[in-house]
XYZ file of C-alpha atoms in Angstrom:
480
model
C 8.885 -9.181 30.065
C 12.648 -9.354 30.602
C 14.512 -6.242 31.796
C 16.273 -6.025 28.367
C 13.084 -6.174 26.420
C 11.483 -3.602 28.715
C 14.372 -1.205 28.229
C 14.205 -1.624 24.488
C 10.520 -0.879 24.567
C 11.069 2.358 26.476
C 13.712 3.405 23.955
C 11.326 2.744 21.111
C 13.364 -0.286 19.940
C 10.967 -3.261 19.784
C 12.361 -6.674 20.475
C 10.665 -9.307 18.290
C 10.180 -13.057 18.151
C 11.911 -14.888 15.367
C 11.126 -18.269 13.801
C 13.428 -20.066 11.410
C 13.003 -22.976 9.002
C 15.543 -25.771 9.127
C 18.276 -25.567 6.495
C 21.747 -24.268 5.891
C 22.291 -20.712 7.240
C 22.848 -19.246 3.804
C 19.566 -20.610 2.456
C 17.081 -20.334 5.342
C 13.988 -18.138 5.292
C 13.682 -16.195 8.608
C 10.385 -14.781 9.892
C 10.433 -11.752 12.241
C 7.162 -10.860 13.987
C 6.309 -7.983 16.236
C 3.062 -8.150 18.166
C 2.364 -5.605 19.561
C 4.425 -2.675 18.220
C 5.499 -0.316 21.000
C 3.625 3.027 21.387
C 5.290 6.162 19.886
C 7.550 8.213 22.175
C 4.837 10.897 22.520
C 2.464 8.318 24.095
C -0.147 8.931 21.370
C -1.770 6.502 19.057
C -0.062 5.622 15.785
C -2.514 5.827 12.823
C -1.753 3.740 9.751
C -3.880 4.101 6.567
C -7.079 2.073 6.711
C -6.160 0.247 3.481
C -4.424 -2.912 2.376
C -3.097 -2.624 -1.186
C -1.065 0.536 -0.494
C 2.569 0.438 0.713
C 2.963 2.102 4.134
C 6.512 0.948 4.463
C 9.436 1.095 1.950
C 12.959 -0.056 1.592
C 15.438 2.879 1.431
C 16.862 3.135 -2.164
C 19.483 5.733 -1.400
C 22.731 4.575 -3.146
C 25.528 3.128 -1.044
C 23.303 3.028 2.071
C 22.116 0.094 4.141
C 18.576 -0.375 2.640
C 16.645 0.107 5.905
C 12.932 -0.319 6.007
C 11.005 2.846 6.909
C 7.536 4.334 7.052
C 6.197 7.774 7.959
C 3.249 7.827 10.500
C 1.121 10.384 12.190
C 0.886 9.746 15.969
C -1.687 11.830 17.794
C -5.286 12.771 18.474
C -5.398 16.482 17.619
C -3.482 17.731 20.609
C -0.342 19.875 20.760
C 1.738 16.739 21.494
C 0.942 15.233 18.070
C 3.887 14.252 16.046
C 4.961 12.463 12.855
C 7.508 9.701 13.425
C 9.622 7.656 11.056
C 9.311 4.023 11.940
C 12.630 2.371 11.014
C 14.102 -1.156 11.001
C 17.791 -1.580 10.307
C 17.726 -5.428 10.526
C 15.095 -6.637 8.056
C 12.189 -6.223 10.482
C 13.663 -7.809 13.557
C 13.540 -4.551 15.524
C 11.821 -1.217 15.067
C 12.464 2.290 16.366
C 10.758 5.726 16.141
C 12.643 8.725 14.866
C 11.355 12.326 15.321
C 11.969 15.006 12.652
C 14.936 17.295 13.192
C 12.752 20.317 12.323
C 9.221 21.580 13.028
C 6.029 19.631 12.456
C 4.076 20.278 9.287
C 1.832 23.384 9.134
C -1.472 22.244 10.605
C -4.517 22.248 8.371
C -7.232 24.471 9.892
C -9.454 21.481 10.274
C -6.860 19.978 12.632
C -7.639 16.290 11.635
C -5.284 13.421 11.360
C -4.262 12.082 7.913
C -6.285 9.398 6.341
C -5.116 7.079 3.541
C -1.608 8.242 3.345
C 0.939 7.027 0.842
C 4.686 7.533 0.489
C 7.240 7.061 -2.286
C 10.995 7.596 -2.694
C 12.335 8.940 -5.972
C 15.505 7.735 -7.698
C 16.926 11.187 -8.645
C 17.517 12.967 -5.348
C 16.154 10.131 -3.181
C 13.685 12.373 -1.467
C 10.634 10.801 0.222
C 7.278 12.085 -0.981
C 4.299 11.794 1.340
C 0.593 12.373 0.413
C -2.568 12.143 2.462
C -6.161 13.286 2.734
C -7.625 14.738 5.879
C -11.318 14.484 6.797
C -13.359 17.030 4.910
C -10.314 18.275 3.061
C -10.724 19.820 -0.446
C -7.586 18.309 -1.913
C -4.793 15.930 -1.264
C -1.957 17.236 0.886
C 1.569 16.814 -0.428
C 4.761 16.749 1.758
C 8.305 15.868 1.132
C 11.071 14.755 3.544
C 14.787 13.932 3.516
C 16.483 11.000 5.110
C 19.758 11.204 7.053
C 22.153 8.335 7.401
C 25.006 7.403 9.706
C 28.436 6.155 8.743
C 27.199 2.618 8.398
C 24.423 3.648 6.021
C 21.499 3.272 8.340
C 18.730 5.804 8.544
C 19.340 7.802 11.780
C 17.285 11.019 11.206
C 15.011 12.891 8.832
C 13.625 16.386 8.203
C 10.706 18.120 6.554
C 11.579 19.682 3.205
C 8.129 20.972 2.152
C 4.897 20.799 4.073
C 1.164 20.721 3.390
C 1.067 21.649 -0.279
C -2.254 21.116 -2.189
C -2.323 18.120 -4.547
C -5.012 16.888 -6.954
C -8.515 17.934 -6.055
C -10.057 14.485 -6.126
C -13.770 14.736 -5.365
C -14.601 13.348 -1.911
C -17.817 15.207 -1.070
C -19.652 11.902 -0.821
C -17.271 10.449 1.667
C -15.914 13.217 3.871
C -12.394 12.211 2.621
C -12.528 9.185 4.918
C -11.963 6.817 2.076
C -9.926 8.668 -0.539
C -7.501 5.812 -0.836
C -4.164 7.035 -2.330
C -1.219 5.272 -3.944
C 1.777 7.564 -4.755
C 4.698 6.374 -6.849
C 7.636 7.694 -8.942
C 7.562 6.631 -12.568
C 9.536 7.367 -15.778
C 7.589 8.679 -18.758
C 8.130 7.953 -22.409
C 10.653 10.814 -22.627
C 12.710 9.428 -19.819
C 11.672 12.032 -17.249
C 11.130 11.032 -13.604
C 7.728 12.223 -12.362
C 5.192 11.389 -9.687
C 1.833 9.689 -10.302
C -0.862 9.324 -7.660
C -4.060 7.280 -7.971
C -6.974 7.256 -5.604
C -10.477 6.024 -4.921
C -12.732 9.010 -4.422
C -16.568 9.577 -4.205
C -18.111 12.763 -5.497
C -21.633 12.011 -4.189
C -23.592 9.507 -2.146
C -25.073 8.031 -5.390
C -21.826 7.417 -7.089
C -20.214 4.593 -5.104
C -16.533 4.986 -6.066
C -14.203 6.236 -8.818
C -10.676 5.200 -9.704
C -8.832 8.546 -10.363
C -5.266 9.275 -11.307
C -3.017 12.345 -11.858
C 0.610 13.049 -12.701
C 3.001 15.861 -12.035
C 4.014 18.254 -14.759
C 7.422 17.914 -16.438
C 10.421 20.024 -15.536
C 11.275 21.529 -12.140
C 7.901 20.575 -10.526
C 8.113 16.915 -11.675
C 9.541 15.782 -8.251
C 8.754 19.015 -6.403
C 5.054 19.945 -6.981
C 3.946 23.099 -5.182
C 0.204 23.368 -5.816
C -2.871 21.723 -7.388
C -1.984 23.072 -10.857
C 1.228 21.041 -10.831
C -0.872 17.863 -11.048
C -2.462 17.108 -14.434
C -4.202 14.356 -16.355
C -2.064 11.303 -17.105
C -3.644 10.848 -20.528
C -3.142 14.273 -22.057
C -1.421 16.708 -19.546
C -4.596 18.790 -19.310
C -5.664 20.425 -16.017
C -7.276 18.105 -13.450
C -7.076 14.294 -13.355
C -8.329 11.275 -15.170
C -11.329 9.195 -14.013
C -10.309 5.696 -15.129
C -13.608 4.189 -14.002
C -16.793 5.028 -12.055
C -19.177 2.815 -10.263
C -22.912 3.682 -9.885
C -25.726 2.202 -7.806
C -28.220 3.353 -10.455
C -28.344 4.475 -14.064
C -26.769 7.921 -13.660
C -23.678 8.962 -15.726
C -20.247 10.386 -15.030
C -19.111 12.248 -18.211
C -15.541 12.352 -17.009
C -15.171 8.567 -16.701
C -13.344 6.508 -19.258
C -15.621 3.593 -18.387
C -18.708 3.321 -16.239
C -20.155 0.393 -14.359
C -23.826 1.217 -14.257
C -25.916 -0.467 -11.599
C -23.150 -3.112 -11.339
C -20.943 -4.035 -8.466
C -23.230 -1.948 -6.227
C -21.239 -2.822 -3.143
C -18.049 -1.310 -4.619
C -18.301 1.693 -2.350
C -15.170 3.608 -1.453
C -15.121 2.014 2.023
C -14.870 -1.603 1.010
C -12.750 -1.371 -2.127
C -8.983 -0.761 -2.565
C -6.631 -0.108 -5.422
C -3.046 -0.694 -6.492
C -0.907 0.020 -9.525
C 2.610 -0.585 -10.868
C 4.758 0.575 -13.832
C 6.344 -2.063 -16.040
C 9.945 -0.792 -16.573
C 10.458 -2.607 -19.892
C 7.783 -0.490 -21.806
C 6.795 2.190 -19.199
C 3.192 1.010 -19.262
C 0.963 1.576 -16.214
C -1.246 -1.138 -14.724
C -4.140 -0.261 -12.336
C -6.263 -2.591 -10.332
C -9.427 -1.848 -8.154
C -11.661 -4.243 -6.388
C -13.194 -5.480 -3.109
C -10.905 -5.599 -0.068
C -12.728 -5.803 3.265
C -14.516 -9.025 3.819
C -16.497 -8.039 6.920
C -19.431 -6.166 5.437
C -21.474 -9.327 4.773
C -21.379 -9.018 0.973
C -20.221 -11.417 -1.638
C -20.632 -8.813 -4.447
C -17.833 -7.200 -6.312
C -15.232 -7.780 -8.995
C -11.582 -6.934 -9.432
C -10.993 -4.754 -12.539
C -7.808 -3.746 -14.360
C -6.579 -0.978 -16.666
C -3.425 -0.842 -18.855
C -2.047 2.461 -20.077
C 0.747 2.608 -22.671
C 3.447 5.287 -22.703
C 3.627 7.918 -25.449
C 6.044 10.751 -24.647
C 4.899 12.581 -21.573
C 1.453 10.976 -21.610
C -0.144 7.554 -21.557
C -3.050 6.208 -23.647
C -5.569 3.652 -22.445
C -5.296 0.201 -23.888
C -8.884 -0.593 -25.122
C -8.205 -4.293 -24.505
C -7.685 -3.546 -20.788
C -10.158 -0.858 -19.971
C -11.691 -1.877 -16.683
C -11.857 -5.554 -17.665
C -12.540 -8.220 -15.067
C -9.739 -10.041 -13.338
C -11.831 -11.958 -10.810
C -15.399 -12.172 -9.640
C -17.237 -13.575 -6.618
C -19.438 -16.566 -6.253
C -22.561 -17.278 -4.119
C -20.461 -17.448 -0.879
C -17.333 -15.306 -1.217
C -16.029 -12.230 -3.067
C -12.554 -11.902 -4.522
C -10.026 -9.928 -2.480
C -7.533 -7.326 -3.643
C -3.878 -7.913 -2.966
C -1.462 -5.595 -4.738
C 0.610 -5.110 -7.925
C 4.402 -5.215 -7.964
C 6.817 -4.702 -10.928
C 9.998 -6.427 -12.101
C 12.044 -5.514 -15.097
C 9.840 -7.276 -17.645
C 6.594 -7.940 -15.807
C 3.875 -6.634 -13.524
C 2.660 -9.195 -11.013
C -0.717 -9.040 -9.281
C -1.546 -11.015 -6.150
C -5.210 -11.425 -5.166
C -7.660 -13.876 -3.555
C -10.014 -15.886 -5.843
C -13.037 -17.497 -4.150
C -12.703 -20.439 -6.565
C -8.947 -21.007 -6.903
C -7.486 -19.534 -3.722
C -4.525 -17.189 -3.525
C -3.371 -16.199 -7.047
C -0.267 -14.509 -8.494
C -0.807 -13.550 -12.106
C 1.531 -11.655 -14.522
C 1.444 -9.132 -17.377
C 4.330 -8.862 -19.843
C 5.478 -5.904 -21.943
C 3.233 -7.100 -24.817
C 0.284 -6.779 -22.526
C -0.264 -10.519 -22.336
C -1.953 -11.737 -19.105
C -0.778 -15.087 -17.740
C -2.933 -16.768 -15.141
C -1.047 -18.301 -12.148
C 2.337 -17.199 -13.424
C 3.692 -18.423 -10.066
C 2.120 -21.387 -8.444
C -0.163 -20.591 -5.537
C 1.250 -20.960 -2.053
C -2.346 -21.591 -0.855
C -4.912 -22.740 -3.484
C -7.628 -23.398 -0.959
C -10.928 -22.090 -2.516
C -13.477 -20.130 -0.697
C -11.349 -17.839 1.455
C -11.188 -14.061 1.444
C -7.467 -13.682 1.460
C -5.286 -10.874 2.725
C -1.877 -11.154 0.967
C 1.414 -9.404 0.282
C 4.075 -10.511 -2.069
C 7.433 -9.521 -3.628
C 9.049 -11.030 -6.701
C 12.794 -11.301 -7.113
C 14.809 -9.631 -9.879
C 15.155 -13.097 -11.469
C 11.361 -13.026 -11.974
C 11.275 -16.611 -10.743
C 11.618 -16.360 -6.939
C 9.110 -14.798 -4.591
C 8.199 -14.003 -1.036
C 4.735 -13.904 0.472
C 2.752 -13.404 3.726
C -0.976 -14.200 3.691
C -3.954 -14.656 5.891
C -7.273 -16.400 5.704
C -9.692 -14.163 7.704
C -12.615 -16.563 7.647
C -12.837 -19.917 9.415
C -10.734 -21.649 9.934
C -8.564 -18.500 10.181
C -4.743 -18.646 9.936
C -1.642 -16.669 8.903
C 1.275 -18.021 6.866
C 4.431 -16.894 5.151
C 6.595 -18.467 2.544
C 9.543 -18.301 0.160
C 9.321 -19.613 -3.464
C 12.725 -20.755 -4.823
C 11.627 -21.113 -8.387
C 10.123 -24.588 -7.921
C 8.721 -24.980 -4.411
C 7.097 -22.859 -1.747
C 8.723 -23.252 1.688
C 5.955 -22.244 4.060
C 5.666 -21.566 7.808
C 2.500 -21.279 9.899
C 2.685 -17.879 11.795
C -0.828 -18.006 13.318
C 0.359 -18.081 16.926
C 2.774 -15.127 16.392
C -0.113 -13.040 15.028
C -2.324 -13.636 18.087
C -0.075 -12.722 20.934
C -1.934 -9.447 21.550
C -5.127 -11.336 22.347
C -7.388 -9.064 20.322
C -8.194 -11.233 17.210
C -6.702 -11.587 13.808
C -5.125 -8.446 12.376
C -6.446 -6.995 9.121
C -5.744 -4.065 6.780
C -2.473 -5.279 5.378
C -0.031 -2.571 4.427
C 2.919 -4.057 2.621
C 6.596 -3.159 2.331
C 7.453 -1.805 -1.162
C 10.718 -2.075 -3.041
C 12.045 -5.243 -1.342
C 13.401 -7.860 -3.717
C 14.851 -10.197 -1.173
C 11.950 -10.343 1.337
C 8.389 -9.375 2.075
C 6.665 -7.645 4.951
C 3.325 -6.400 6.210
C 2.030 -4.006 8.794
C -1.476 -4.567 10.090
C -3.681 -3.480 12.978
C -5.696 -5.821 15.185
C -9.250 -5.250 13.966
C -10.913 -5.468 17.376
C -8.820 -2.457 18.527
C -9.586 -0.108 15.672
C -10.358 3.343 17.050
C -9.364 2.243 20.555
C -7.379 4.450 22.898
C -4.292 2.356 22.248
C -4.087 0.839 18.723
C -2.310 -2.473 18.466
C -0.186 -3.256 15.366
C 1.451 -6.378 14.095
C 4.500 -6.175 11.845
C 5.955 -9.267 10.160
C 8.708 -9.893 7.644
C 10.159 -12.904 5.861
C 13.607 -12.755 4.328
C 16.703 -14.839 3.897
C 19.079 -15.256 6.820
C 22.134 -13.007 6.474
């Protein structure tokens, strides 16, 4: 390691390798990769959500600022030195640094356990950052809110806690110990034009009920972007107390009366550990689109399907489209299961990336009329039989796209690419992903809100739970 790189690592600024495609400077995709991310300043382990379809990093949407990439992460092991740090890149993922809060750490939960399955969102009213997580054995989601600070150049140079450790929706996690209550928090606009928060999750009320897709929204008015307690979160469909159960999966013939649809003795491997979920709002008609399905490939199962829901806006509430009530997007075959990617929205469409065991990596689309279009963008990797990890972003022109993807079964490789409207320009990044020597990273946490690039954060699977967790970060964007 050079003296300069060593100094940057000590300062929490991580120097990264960069690979570039040939081409004119103004039209050249650039790949930045960091492997391994430097340890936090407190010397503790950084814990990212054990998920893949949820965004752990976001692009700052604060007006007239520089649009830095940031994520909020717990770093610790239950000791007094534990801290939350904001991980920030001011140069499209080329370098990363840790920022500590300017005020106290959040009030600790009596159980003193680290957050699991966190999710963060930034609203477009006051541009606060909303952060939700579950702790082991917790009885409800915990809601927090922070504020970003910027320097004269518009880059994020600090942050502070605004509210800490408020109770959110009381999703049922008795059957999972809250280990696997996967959360996805976002700001949306309802049919009346109000900006509110919606959070979905995968919970598990009992050991017999494998998993449920659940969702809640904040109430209108002053609590819409500043919820205080569980009662400030209500059903998306009618505003009643509690939350909606969009779907429930059972290993037997029991019943969940709260579920809008049940999968009885079907998809029996769709337990909360090996599934994931993602959703997006279509701005054109304010409809909501939810997806749930298999994610982890390493449990030895080929079972499982990807399902989708469409909810249409009606004032403050949304109604479920009966033509898209848990319907199947993809299914497995005798050798492989489908693999969840994630959903992203542009002005007129919601796009969903996922792995099909028969047709490879897929990018489908739903328009404002609810019409589903298969392979709306050509696949950058149509090889059948692979359990793909993938992250994408789609440009505002709804014709260009960025992607990073991995094939985790032999032969394994990692790639990235840029779609210019007609052709994918692809690079092989396999060597960059393997510099830490611990195997292929998994659990892909994508960067949300980026229209001119794509990025992913992943941990090296062989190091999960180790004393020092190793993380890979990678981005692809256009050269400035």
